[in-house]
Short mmCIF file of C-alpha atoms in Angstrom, two decimals:
data_model
loop_
_atom_site.label_atom_id
_atom_site.label_comp_id
_atom_site.label_asym_id
_atom_site.label_seq_id
_atom_site.Cartn_x
_atom_site.Cartn_y
_atom_site.Cartn_z
CA MET P 1 15.15 27.31 50.68
CA ALA P 2 18.79 26.41 50.92
CA GLU P 3 19.35 23.39 48.73
CA ALA P 4 22.36 21.17 49.25
CA GLY P 5 22.35 19.21 46.02
CA ARG P 6 21.34 21.71 43.36
CA ARG P 7 21.16 20.54 39.80
CA ARG P 8 23.46 22.36 37.45
CA GLY P 9 20.84 23.43 34.97
CA PRO P 10 20.08 27.08 34.26
CA THR P 11 16.94 27.06 36.38
CA GLY P 12 18.73 25.36 39.27
CA LYS P 13 15.95 23.14 40.44
CA PRO P 14 16.39 21.56 43.85
CA ARG P 15 16.93 17.81 43.80
CA TYR P 16 14.16 15.51 44.88
CA SER P 17 15.34 13.44 47.85
CA ILE P 18 14.08 12.01 51.10
CA LEU P 19 15.46 15.09 52.87
CA ALA P 20 13.54 17.38 50.52
CA LEU P 21 10.43 15.33 51.20
CA ALA P 22 10.89 15.65 54.95
CA ARG P 23 11.62 19.37 54.71
CA ASN P 24 8.56 20.01 52.58
CA ALA P 25 6.42 17.93 54.92
CA LEU P 26 7.12 20.55 57.58
CA SER P 27 5.47 23.19 55.37
CA TYR P 28 2.56 20.93 54.44
CA HIS P 29 3.99 20.42 50.93
CA GLU P 30 2.90 23.92 49.96
CA ASN P 31 6.32 25.13 48.80
CA TRP P 32 7.35 22.61 46.14
CA GLN P 33 8.76 24.37 43.13
CA ALA P 34 6.94 23.90 39.82
CA ALA P 35 8.53 20.97 37.99
CA TRP P 36 8.80 22.92 34.74
CA ARG P 37 8.18 26.45 33.54
CA SER P 38 5.42 27.52 31.16
CA PRO P 39 7.35 29.96 28.98
CA GLU P 40 6.07 32.03 26.09
CA PRO P 41 7.52 30.70 22.82
CA LYS P 42 10.63 32.54 21.63
CA PRO P 43 10.73 33.66 17.97
CA SER P 44 13.34 31.01 17.13
CA TYR P 45 15.16 28.00 18.51
CA ASP P 46 18.17 25.86 17.58
CA ALA P 47 15.85 22.87 17.46
CA ILE P 48 12.13 22.23 17.81
CA VAL P 49 10.50 18.98 18.87
CA VAL P 50 6.85 18.69 17.83
CA GLY P 51 5.00 16.49 20.30
CA GLY P 52 5.25 16.56 24.08
CA GLY P 53 4.79 12.90 24.87
CA GLY P 54 7.45 10.69 26.40
CA HIS P 55 9.35 10.25 23.13
CA GLY P 56 9.35 13.98 22.33
CA LEU P 57 10.36 15.05 25.82
CA ALA P 58 13.08 12.38 25.87
CA THR P 59 14.34 13.70 22.53
CA ALA P 60 14.54 17.23 23.92
CA TYR P 61 16.23 16.01 27.09
CA TYR P 62 18.92 14.10 25.19
CA LEU P 63 19.42 16.98 22.73
CA ALA P 64 20.24 19.14 25.75
CA SER P 65 22.07 16.64 27.95
CA VAL P 66 24.03 14.57 25.42
CA HIS P 67 24.45 16.94 22.48
CA GLY P 68 24.57 20.29 24.27
CA ILE P 69 21.72 21.76 22.20
CA ARG P 70 19.82 23.57 24.91
CA ASN P 71 17.96 26.23 22.97
CA VAL P 72 15.15 23.79 22.24
CA ALA P 73 11.36 24.02 22.31
CA VAL P 74 8.93 21.15 22.75
CA LEU P 75 5.59 22.08 21.17
CA GLU P 76 2.59 20.17 22.49
CA LYS P 77 -0.92 20.78 21.16
CA GLY P 78 -2.57 19.62 24.38
CA TRP P 79 -0.77 18.92 27.62
CA ILE P 80 2.43 16.91 28.01
CA GLY P 81 1.89 13.19 28.41
CA GLY P 82 -1.81 13.57 27.56
CA GLY P 83 -1.75 11.37 24.47
CA ASN P 84 -0.48 7.84 24.18
CA THR P 85 2.06 8.40 26.97
CA GLY P 86 -0.82 8.52 29.43
CA ARG P 87 -2.92 5.86 27.67
CA ASN P 88 -0.63 2.85 27.30
CA THR P 89 -0.46 -0.16 29.62
CA THR P 90 3.09 0.73 30.75
CA ILE P 91 4.77 -2.51 29.70
CA ILE P 92 8.53 -2.54 29.12
CA ARG P 93 10.49 -5.38 27.48
CA SER P 94 13.09 -5.92 24.78
CA ASN P 95 12.44 -9.52 23.68
CA TYR P 96 12.09 -8.81 19.96
CA LEU P 97 12.99 -11.30 17.25
CA TRP P 98 14.98 -9.33 14.69
CA ASP P 99 18.46 -7.97 15.39
CA GLU P 100 17.50 -4.40 14.46
CA SER P 101 14.56 -4.38 16.87
CA ALA P 102 16.54 -6.12 19.61
CA ALA P 103 19.19 -3.41 19.34
CA ILE P 104 16.82 -0.47 19.69
CA TYR P 105 14.54 -1.95 22.37
CA GLU P 106 17.46 -3.27 24.41
CA HIS P 107 19.11 0.15 24.14
CA ALA P 108 15.91 1.54 25.64
CA LEU P 109 15.73 -1.09 28.38
CA LYS P 110 19.32 -0.38 29.43
CA LEU P 111 18.47 3.33 29.68
CA TRP P 112 15.33 2.51 31.70
CA GLU P 113 17.48 0.67 34.23
CA GLY P 114 19.25 3.87 35.30
CA LEU P 115 16.64 6.43 34.35
CA SER P 116 15.05 7.25 37.71
CA GLN P 117 18.50 8.15 39.06
CA GLU P 118 19.51 10.06 35.94
CA LEU P 119 16.34 12.15 35.90
CA ASN P 120 16.08 12.43 39.68
CA PHE P 121 12.44 11.42 39.32
CA ASN P 122 10.87 8.23 40.63
CA LEU P 123 9.56 6.49 37.51
CA MET P 124 8.38 3.52 39.60
CA PHE P 125 10.30 1.31 37.17
CA SER P 126 9.61 -2.22 38.28
CA GLN P 127 11.38 -5.17 36.63
CA ARG P 128 8.67 -7.60 37.58
CA GLY P 129 9.08 -9.78 34.50
CA VAL P 130 6.98 -10.06 31.36
CA ILE P 131 5.50 -13.46 30.45
CA THR P 132 4.14 -14.26 26.99
CA LEU P 133 1.83 -17.27 26.84
CA ALA P 134 1.69 -20.02 24.24
CA HIS P 135 -1.76 -21.45 23.54
CA SER P 136 -0.95 -24.10 20.95
CA GLU P 137 1.73 -26.63 20.19
CA HIS P 138 2.81 -24.63 17.18
CA GLU P 139 3.03 -21.41 19.15
CA LEU P 140 5.15 -23.14 21.76
CA LYS P 141 7.60 -24.47 19.17
CA GLU P 142 7.85 -21.09 17.47
CA MET P 143 8.41 -19.54 20.89
CA ARG P 144 11.34 -21.86 21.62
CA ARG P 145 12.94 -20.83 18.37
CA ARG P 146 12.31 -17.15 19.16
CA VAL P 147 13.79 -17.48 22.66
CA GLU P 148 17.03 -18.83 21.18
CA ALA P 149 17.18 -15.96 18.68
CA ILE P 150 16.62 -13.42 21.43
CA ARG P 151 19.29 -15.01 23.63
CA LEU P 152 21.78 -14.83 20.76
CA ASN P 153 21.31 -11.06 20.92
CA GLY P 154 22.33 -11.12 24.58
CA ILE P 155 18.84 -10.45 25.88
CA ASP P 156 17.59 -12.45 28.85
CA THR P 157 14.68 -14.74 28.12
CA GLU P 158 13.59 -18.22 29.22
CA VAL P 159 11.03 -20.76 28.10
CA LEU P 160 8.43 -21.58 30.75
CA SER P 161 6.39 -24.75 31.17
CA THR P 162 2.71 -24.59 32.10
CA ALA P 163 3.72 -25.43 35.69
CA ASP P 164 6.28 -22.60 35.68
CA VAL P 165 3.59 -20.16 34.51
CA LYS P 166 1.19 -21.38 37.21
CA LYS P 167 3.87 -20.89 39.87
CA LEU P 168 4.54 -17.31 38.75
CA VAL P 169 0.86 -16.48 38.17
CA PRO P 170 -1.27 -18.40 40.68
CA ILE P 171 -4.52 -16.83 39.43
CA ILE P 172 -4.11 -18.22 35.92
CA ASN P 173 -6.38 -21.03 34.72
CA THR P 174 -4.17 -23.86 33.44
CA ASP P 175 -7.05 -26.25 32.71
CA GLN P 176 -6.13 -27.76 29.33
CA GLY P 177 -9.78 -27.99 28.28
CA ILE P 178 -10.40 -24.26 27.82
CA ARG P 179 -10.61 -22.45 24.48
CA HIS P 180 -7.06 -21.12 24.74
CA PRO P 181 -5.21 -23.51 27.08
CA VAL P 182 -1.90 -22.34 28.59
CA MET P 183 0.68 -24.66 27.06
CA GLY P 184 3.70 -22.77 28.31
CA GLY P 185 5.30 -19.46 27.53
CA PHE P 186 8.44 -17.42 27.86
CA ILE P 187 9.59 -14.74 30.24
CA GLN P 188 11.90 -11.76 30.14
CA ARG P 189 12.69 -11.18 33.81
CA ARG P 190 14.24 -7.75 33.17
CA GLY P 191 10.99 -6.59 31.61
CA GLY P 192 8.30 -4.94 33.68
CA THR P 193 6.39 -1.71 34.04
CA ALA P 194 6.94 1.98 34.85
CA ARG P 195 4.63 4.80 35.82
CA HIS P 196 3.86 6.30 32.42
CA ASP P 197 2.95 9.83 33.54
CA ALA P 198 6.13 9.99 35.58
CA VAL P 199 8.16 9.31 32.46
CA ALA P 200 6.73 12.42 30.79
CA TRP P 201 7.05 14.47 33.96
CA GLY P 202 10.57 13.26 34.74
CA TYR P 203 11.85 14.03 31.24
CA ALA P 204 9.99 17.36 31.22
CA ARG P 205 11.48 18.43 34.53
CA ALA P 206 15.00 17.38 33.59
CA ALA P 207 14.77 18.94 30.11
CA ASP P 208 13.34 22.17 31.52
CA ASP P 209 16.22 22.24 33.98
CA LEU P 210 18.65 22.20 31.07
CA GLY P 211 16.89 25.16 29.46
CA VAL P 212 14.38 23.43 27.17
CA ASP P 213 11.13 25.40 26.74
CA ILE P 214 8.09 23.17 27.11
CA ILE P 215 5.22 24.94 25.37
CA GLN P 216 1.80 23.40 25.87
CA ASN P 217 -1.47 24.25 24.11
CA CYS P 218 0.56 25.00 21.02
CA GLU P 219 -0.60 23.13 17.93
CA VAL P 220 1.51 23.02 14.79
CA THR P 221 -0.64 24.08 11.83
CA GLY P 222 1.96 24.31 9.09
CA PHE P 223 5.63 24.18 8.15
CA LEU P 224 7.73 27.01 6.73
CA LYS P 225 10.30 26.19 4.08
CA ASP P 226 13.02 28.35 2.51
CA GLY P 227 13.68 28.80 -1.21
CA ASN P 228 15.50 25.46 -1.44
CA GLY P 229 12.67 23.60 0.27
CA ALA P 230 14.57 23.19 3.55
CA ILE P 231 12.70 23.59 6.81
CA GLU P 232 12.67 27.04 8.32
CA GLY P 233 10.09 26.90 11.05
CA VAL P 234 6.53 26.07 12.05
CA GLU P 235 3.25 27.90 12.06
CA THR P 236 1.47 27.22 15.31
CA SER P 237 -1.67 28.21 17.15
CA ARG P 238 0.65 30.54 19.12
CA GLY P 239 2.35 32.13 16.12
CA ILE P 240 5.34 31.42 13.92
CA ILE P 241 8.37 29.79 15.56
CA ARG P 242 11.54 29.46 13.51
CA SER P 243 14.15 26.72 13.53
CA LYS P 244 16.25 24.93 10.92
CA LYS P 245 16.05 21.63 12.79
CA ILE P 246 12.64 20.19 13.54
CA GLY P 247 11.79 16.74 14.82
CA CYS P 248 8.21 15.44 14.74
CA VAL P 249 7.31 12.91 17.39
CA ALA P 250 3.53 12.97 17.13
CA ALA P 251 2.54 9.27 17.22
CA GLY P 252 -1.05 8.97 15.95
CA HIS P 253 -0.98 12.40 14.31
CA SER P 254 2.29 11.84 12.42
CA ALA P 255 0.49 11.45 9.10
CA VAL P 256 -1.34 14.74 9.65
CA LEU P 257 2.00 16.51 10.17
CA ALA P 258 3.54 14.77 7.15
CA ASP P 259 0.59 15.99 5.06
CA LEU P 260 1.33 19.55 6.23
CA ALA P 261 4.97 19.08 5.32
CA GLY P 262 4.04 17.79 1.87
CA PHE P 263 4.94 14.08 1.88
CA LYS P 264 3.34 10.76 2.74
CA LEU P 265 4.18 8.25 5.45
CA PRO P 266 3.42 4.51 5.31
CA ILE P 267 1.42 4.91 8.50
CA GLN P 268 -2.17 4.27 9.45
CA ALA P 269 -3.82 5.74 12.56
CA ARG P 270 -5.72 3.09 14.50
CA PRO P 271 -7.49 3.05 17.86
CA LEU P 272 -5.92 0.92 20.58
CA GLN P 273 -7.95 0.32 23.71
CA ALA P 274 -7.22 -0.57 27.32
CA LEU P 275 -9.15 -0.65 30.56
CA VAL P 276 -8.66 -0.93 34.29
CA SER P 277 -10.71 -2.78 36.89
CA GLU P 278 -11.65 -1.47 40.28
CA PRO P 279 -8.66 -1.72 42.65
CA ILE P 280 -8.19 -4.98 44.53
CA LYS P 281 -5.51 -6.45 46.78
CA PRO P 282 -2.37 -7.72 45.01
CA VAL P 283 -3.13 -10.83 42.91
CA ILE P 284 -0.52 -10.67 40.17
CA ASP P 285 3.05 -9.42 40.54
CA THR P 286 4.20 -9.79 36.96
CA VAL P 287 2.95 -8.93 33.47
CA VAL P 288 1.28 -11.60 31.35
CA MET P 289 0.53 -11.15 27.68
CA SER P 290 -1.07 -13.45 25.21
CA ASN P 291 -0.55 -13.11 21.50
CA ALA P 292 -3.29 -15.47 20.40
CA VAL P 293 -6.09 -13.80 22.35
CA HIS P 294 -4.90 -10.18 22.18
CA MET P 295 -4.98 -9.58 25.90
CA TYR P 296 -2.44 -8.59 28.48
CA ILE P 297 -2.71 -8.05 32.20
CA SER P 298 -0.76 -6.51 35.05
CA GLN P 299 -1.65 -4.87 38.34
CA SER P 300 -0.90 -1.25 39.14
CA ASP P 301 0.46 -0.18 42.49
CA LYS P 302 -3.00 1.23 43.24
CA GLY P 303 -4.42 -2.28 42.81
CA GLU P 304 -6.27 -1.85 39.54
CA LEU P 305 -5.87 -4.67 37.05
CA VAL P 306 -4.62 -3.08 33.84
CA LEU P 307 -5.88 -4.91 30.76
CA GLY P 308 -4.77 -4.12 27.25
CA ALA P 309 -6.54 -5.14 24.06
CA GLY P 310 -5.76 -5.28 20.37
CA THR P 311 -6.27 -2.52 17.83
CA ASP P 312 -9.44 -1.87 15.90
CA SER P 313 -9.13 -2.71 12.23
CA TYR P 314 -10.17 0.68 10.87
CA ASN P 315 -8.47 4.09 10.63
CA SER P 316 -9.51 6.57 13.26
CA TYR P 317 -8.41 9.72 15.04
CA ALA P 318 -11.28 9.58 17.54
CA GLN P 319 -9.35 8.19 20.55
CA ARG P 320 -12.05 5.59 21.04
CA GLY P 321 -12.61 2.11 19.65
CA SER P 322 -15.37 -0.42 19.15
CA LEU P 323 -16.97 -2.38 21.97
CA ASN P 324 -16.41 -5.77 20.34
CA ILE P 325 -12.67 -5.37 20.92
CA VAL P 326 -13.27 -4.90 24.64
CA GLU P 327 -15.71 -7.84 24.68
CA HIS P 328 -13.10 -10.06 23.04
CA GLN P 329 -10.46 -8.94 25.51
CA LEU P 330 -12.69 -9.49 28.55
CA ALA P 331 -13.84 -12.91 27.34
CA ALA P 332 -10.20 -13.96 27.21
CA ALA P 333 -9.50 -12.37 30.60
CA CYS P 334 -12.40 -14.19 32.26
CA GLU P 335 -11.33 -17.52 30.79
CA LEU P 336 -7.66 -17.22 31.66
CA TYR P 337 -8.15 -15.52 35.03
CA PRO P 338 -11.55 -16.64 36.34
CA ILE P 339 -11.32 -14.47 39.47
CA VAL P 340 -11.66 -11.32 37.39
CA SER P 341 -15.15 -12.24 36.21
CA ARG P 342 -16.89 -10.44 39.09
CA LEU P 343 -14.72 -7.34 39.00
CA ARG P 344 -16.22 -4.13 37.76
CA VAL P 345 -14.58 -2.16 35.00
CA LEU P 346 -13.49 1.20 36.37
CA ARG P 347 -12.75 2.93 33.09
CA THR P 348 -11.89 2.21 29.49
CA TRP P 349 -10.15 4.43 26.99
CA GLY P 350 -8.51 4.48 23.60
CA GLY P 351 -5.48 6.08 22.04
CA ILE P 352 -4.52 6.57 18.42
CA VAL P 353 -1.50 4.52 17.43
CA ASP P 354 0.62 4.99 14.33
CA THR P 355 0.90 1.56 12.78
CA CYS P 356 3.52 0.75 10.14
CA PRO P 357 3.26 -2.01 7.51
CA ASP P 358 6.10 -3.95 9.18
CA ALA P 359 5.16 -3.10 12.78
CA SER P 360 8.51 -1.35 13.22
CA PRO P 361 9.12 2.34 13.84
CA ILE P 362 10.39 5.06 11.52
CA VAL P 363 13.27 7.11 12.95
CA SER P 364 14.39 8.98 9.93
CA THR P 365 15.29 11.97 7.86
CA THR P 366 12.51 12.99 5.45
CA PRO P 367 12.22 14.43 1.94
CA VAL P 368 12.37 17.88 3.61
CA ASP P 369 15.87 19.05 4.66
CA GLY P 370 16.11 19.67 8.39
CA LEU P 371 12.83 17.89 9.14
CA TYR P 372 13.01 14.56 10.96
CA PHE P 373 10.29 12.11 11.91
CA ASN P 374 10.17 9.64 14.78
CA CYS P 375 6.95 7.67 14.46
CA GLY P 376 5.38 4.35 13.59
CA TRP P 377 5.90 2.88 17.05
CA GLY P 378 2.36 1.60 16.77
CA THR P 379 1.07 -0.42 19.67
CA GLY P 380 4.37 -0.70 21.51
CA GLY P 381 6.06 2.66 21.79
CA PHE P 382 6.07 3.18 25.53
CA LYS P 383 8.78 0.62 26.24
CA ALA P 384 11.06 2.34 23.74
CA THR P 385 10.68 5.88 25.14
CA PRO P 386 14.26 6.46 26.40
CA GLY P 387 15.95 4.65 23.50
CA SER P 388 13.75 6.34 20.92
CA GLY P 389 14.51 9.80 22.30
CA HIS P 390 18.20 8.97 22.63
CA VAL P 391 18.76 7.83 19.04
CA PHE P 392 16.43 10.47 17.57
CA ALA P 393 18.29 13.26 19.37
CA ASP P 394 21.51 11.86 17.92
CA LEU P 395 20.02 11.83 14.41
CA MET P 396 18.70 15.39 14.80
CA ALA P 397 21.91 16.75 16.30
CA HIS P 398 24.28 15.29 13.70
CA ASN P 399 22.05 14.75 10.65
CA ARG P 400 23.62 11.37 9.99
CA PRO P 401 22.29 7.87 10.54
CA ASN P 402 22.57 6.78 14.12
CA PRO P 403 23.91 3.18 14.13
CA ILE P 404 20.92 1.88 16.08
CA ALA P 405 18.31 3.95 14.24
CA ALA P 406 19.75 3.49 10.73
CA PRO P 407 17.66 0.40 9.80
CA PHE P 408 14.49 2.30 10.73
CA THR P 409 14.75 4.76 7.87
CA LEU P 410 11.83 5.80 5.73
CA GLN P 411 13.85 4.52 2.74
CA ARG P 412 13.41 0.90 3.81
CA PHE P 413 10.01 0.72 2.16
CA LYS P 414 11.51 1.59 -1.19
CA GLY P 415 14.44 -0.78 -0.78
CA GLY P 416 12.38 -3.62 0.62
CA TYR P 417 14.44 -3.86 3.83
CA LEU P 418 11.42 -4.26 6.05
CA ILE P 419 11.86 -5.25 9.69
CA ASP P 420 8.82 -7.44 9.95
CA GLU P 421 7.91 -7.69 13.62
CA HIS P 422 4.28 -8.67 12.97
CA GLY P 423 3.66 -11.55 15.30
CA ALA P 424 7.39 -12.00 15.76
CA ALA P 425 7.60 -9.87 18.85
CA GLY P 426 5.44 -12.06 21.06
CA VAL P 427 2.80 -9.40 21.28
CA ALA P 428 -0.63 -8.64 20.00
CA HIS P 429 -0.30 -5.89 17.44
CA MET G 1 -18.72 1.58 17.74
CA MET G 2 -20.29 2.28 14.38
CA LEU G 3 -23.46 1.42 12.51
CA ILE G 4 -22.40 0.72 8.94
CA PRO G 5 -25.12 0.67 6.25
CA CYS G 6 -24.33 -2.28 4.00
CA PRO G 7 -25.77 -1.44 0.55
CA TRP G 8 -27.34 -4.92 0.39
CA CYS G 9 -28.23 -5.79 4.01
CA GLY G 10 -28.87 -2.41 5.62
CA PRO G 11 -27.37 -0.95 8.81
CA ARG G 12 -25.35 -3.41 10.91
CA ASP G 13 -22.88 -3.17 13.80
CA ASP G 14 -19.27 -2.67 12.72
CA SER G 15 -18.27 -5.96 14.35
CA GLU G 16 -19.91 -7.71 11.36
CA PHE G 17 -17.53 -6.07 8.90
CA ALA G 18 -13.97 -6.54 7.77
CA TYR G 19 -11.93 -3.50 6.88
CA GLY G 20 -10.21 -3.08 3.54
CA ASN G 21 -8.49 0.27 4.07
CA GLN G 22 -8.20 2.96 1.39
CA ALA G 23 -10.39 2.54 -1.68
CA HIS G 24 -9.57 3.16 -5.33
CA ILE G 25 -5.88 2.13 -5.20
CA ALA G 26 -4.86 1.26 -8.73
CA ARG G 27 -2.16 -1.33 -9.35
CA PRO G 28 0.58 0.07 -11.63
CA ASN G 29 -0.36 -0.66 -15.22
CA ASP G 30 3.08 -1.44 -16.54
CA PRO G 31 5.15 -3.32 -13.92
CA LEU G 32 8.38 -3.07 -15.90
CA ALA G 33 8.07 0.69 -16.22
CA THR G 34 7.28 1.12 -12.52
CA SER G 35 10.11 2.42 -10.33
CA ASP G 36 10.96 1.07 -6.87
CA GLN G 37 9.54 4.25 -5.37
CA GLN G 38 6.25 3.79 -7.24
CA TRP G 39 6.05 0.15 -6.14
CA ALA G 40 6.73 1.18 -2.54
CA GLU G 41 3.94 3.74 -2.76
CA TYR G 42 1.55 1.18 -4.23
CA LEU G 43 2.40 -1.43 -1.59
CA TYR G 44 2.89 0.55 1.59
CA PHE G 45 1.90 4.20 1.36
CA ARG G 46 -1.75 5.01 1.96
CA ASP G 47 -3.60 8.22 2.68
CA ASN G 48 -4.28 8.61 6.38
CA PRO G 49 -6.40 11.75 6.68
CA LYS G 50 -8.02 13.15 9.80
CA GLY G 51 -11.40 13.74 8.17
CA PRO G 52 -13.33 12.23 5.23
CA PHE G 53 -11.72 9.03 3.90
CA ALA G 54 -12.88 6.75 1.06
CA GLU G 55 -12.40 3.19 2.24
CA ARG G 56 -13.42 -0.40 1.51
CA TRP G 57 -15.48 -2.58 3.84
CA MET G 58 -16.67 -6.17 3.50
CA HIS G 59 -19.80 -7.46 5.21
CA ALA G 60 -17.98 -10.53 6.59
CA ALA G 61 -20.80 -11.79 8.83
CA GLY G 62 -23.52 -11.01 6.28
CA CYS G 63 -23.57 -10.95 2.49
CA ARG G 64 -19.73 -11.06 2.31
CA ARG G 65 -19.70 -8.42 -0.39
CA TRP G 66 -17.20 -5.59 -0.67
CA PHE G 67 -18.40 -2.00 -0.92
CA HIS G 68 -17.17 1.54 -0.38
CA VAL G 69 -17.73 3.97 2.47
CA VAL G 70 -16.71 7.61 2.86
CA ARG G 71 -16.27 8.04 6.60
CA ASP G 72 -14.91 10.89 8.70
CA THR G 73 -12.03 9.33 10.63
CA TYR G 74 -12.34 11.88 13.42
CA SER G 75 -16.10 11.81 14.08
CA HIS G 76 -16.81 8.32 12.62
CA VAL G 77 -19.76 9.88 10.76
CA ILE G 78 -20.50 7.95 7.57
CA LEU G 79 -20.88 10.42 4.72
CA GLN G 80 -21.55 8.12 1.76
CA VAL G 81 -21.93 4.41 1.00
CA TYR G 82 -21.54 3.18 -2.57
CA LYS G 83 -20.99 -0.06 -4.43
CA VAL G 84 -17.90 -1.38 -6.16
CA GLY G 85 -17.60 0.28 -9.55
CA GLU G 86 -19.16 3.51 -8.27
CA TRP G 87 -17.36 6.68 -7.23
CA PRO G 88 -17.38 8.99 -4.23
CA ASP G 89 -19.34 12.23 -4.31
CA PRO G 90 -16.89 14.86 -5.65
CA ALA G 91 -18.24 17.32 -3.07
CA LEU G 92 -16.68 15.23 -0.29
CA GLY G 93 -13.20 15.89 -1.66
CA VAL G 94 -12.01 12.30 -1.37
CA GLY G 95 -11.97 11.52 -5.09
CA PRO G 96 -9.66 8.81 -6.34
CA ALA G 97 -6.54 9.93 -8.12
CA SER G 98 -7.28 7.48 -10.90
CA LYS G 99 -10.48 6.18 -12.43
CA GLU G 100 -9.15 2.62 -12.38
CA SER G 101 -9.95 0.73 -9.18
#
């Protein structure tokens, strides 16, 4: 096919456009090029990213596009986007309390705003607004204070009255006699949702185009170190792959990798569950979350109601949680949105999240030279995907603290400089 | 979903229990001689294995007593249940680093 707007990457992928869509329609969509290659691993790379979720693929993409490091491999033990990237409830927002968090999440949100164009991939990014509910007088007062703090960081947010919430979410039950009455809330109108799989696919396609090797079904089973203890490569289920610069972005399995590398992380792996209903006609065109009852709701473009829950209390790597969490979540859903009570649940699932003591991520160097970790995003990593990859690529490329990532160092636990976002972020952790 | 055998009340659904995370964590004996790094490890750093894990549970909706469980964090299979003051089976390989709990 003759392609007008070729990308400039080594593999020269044709651009996705309405013309390409029309042209491919003529051939019954049988001639679309594969979005990324499936190369055999090379013996060595300039940099290796362990973990092919959104954060890992974004890291590889920014290593190649911003820092010119194109001889990069992404090693994924399963398939790309098959972990938490494909299991989250796709919510994006940057209304965090502390300055450090505001900086990193707002950095991500600003990248989201131009990302579909940059990647030439429709991420279905929809700034439909994210509302957080207040269910008590105290919560409302604390929320007002938080809104002012967030606004001081230049991030859009507004307090809503109960009537405002009802206007934006007609299906919500604002009866003040219920167990968790809606007493108001706040909204970030620039927040919203994106298609989570598309984020992995878009970054994978763009990174592949710049020469990044995406290697799936390749599990890291050990780390190689040189005589001085610096990183030299990885042992994998597909053989030894060498590199002096390795970034681990493995979410729930971060502690397993840290064990292999010989140090500990302040991270616990916990199940986080979500579910979708059968698809129905549009009933809610925004995202509503509730801190007090650990439940959030939005509607996908297919029509399914997407409901997120809280984490289970115990450590697990099983990618499933306990039923009482789902019961709790559905009880809250039925009370706040009575029309959902007759809907059937289409499917439920769990992912393993890497929770940190202060509910903030770790984007850091490690005790091993040349080995970097990006983890601890816990229950809220999806929204940070572009920002996380962007600052982590910068850290890996230059081996110096990135200004935005610097507070999220592993050293903060020793120094006591915790960034305590527990309950402060307007979200159920 | 798990059925956890409380040593006093017998097997109950996990929704009756509160979780106490890793068992057998000893507080540093001499606070003044403890470095910042050791304090950080005591406060924030816990084992997080994919496999057998010695942990504390409390039967919150029952006898409200704490006890220990060795549980595989990947299969959720419970390998051993033992009372406070007792120790995990050495064969399970989850032994505490210190005998002070």
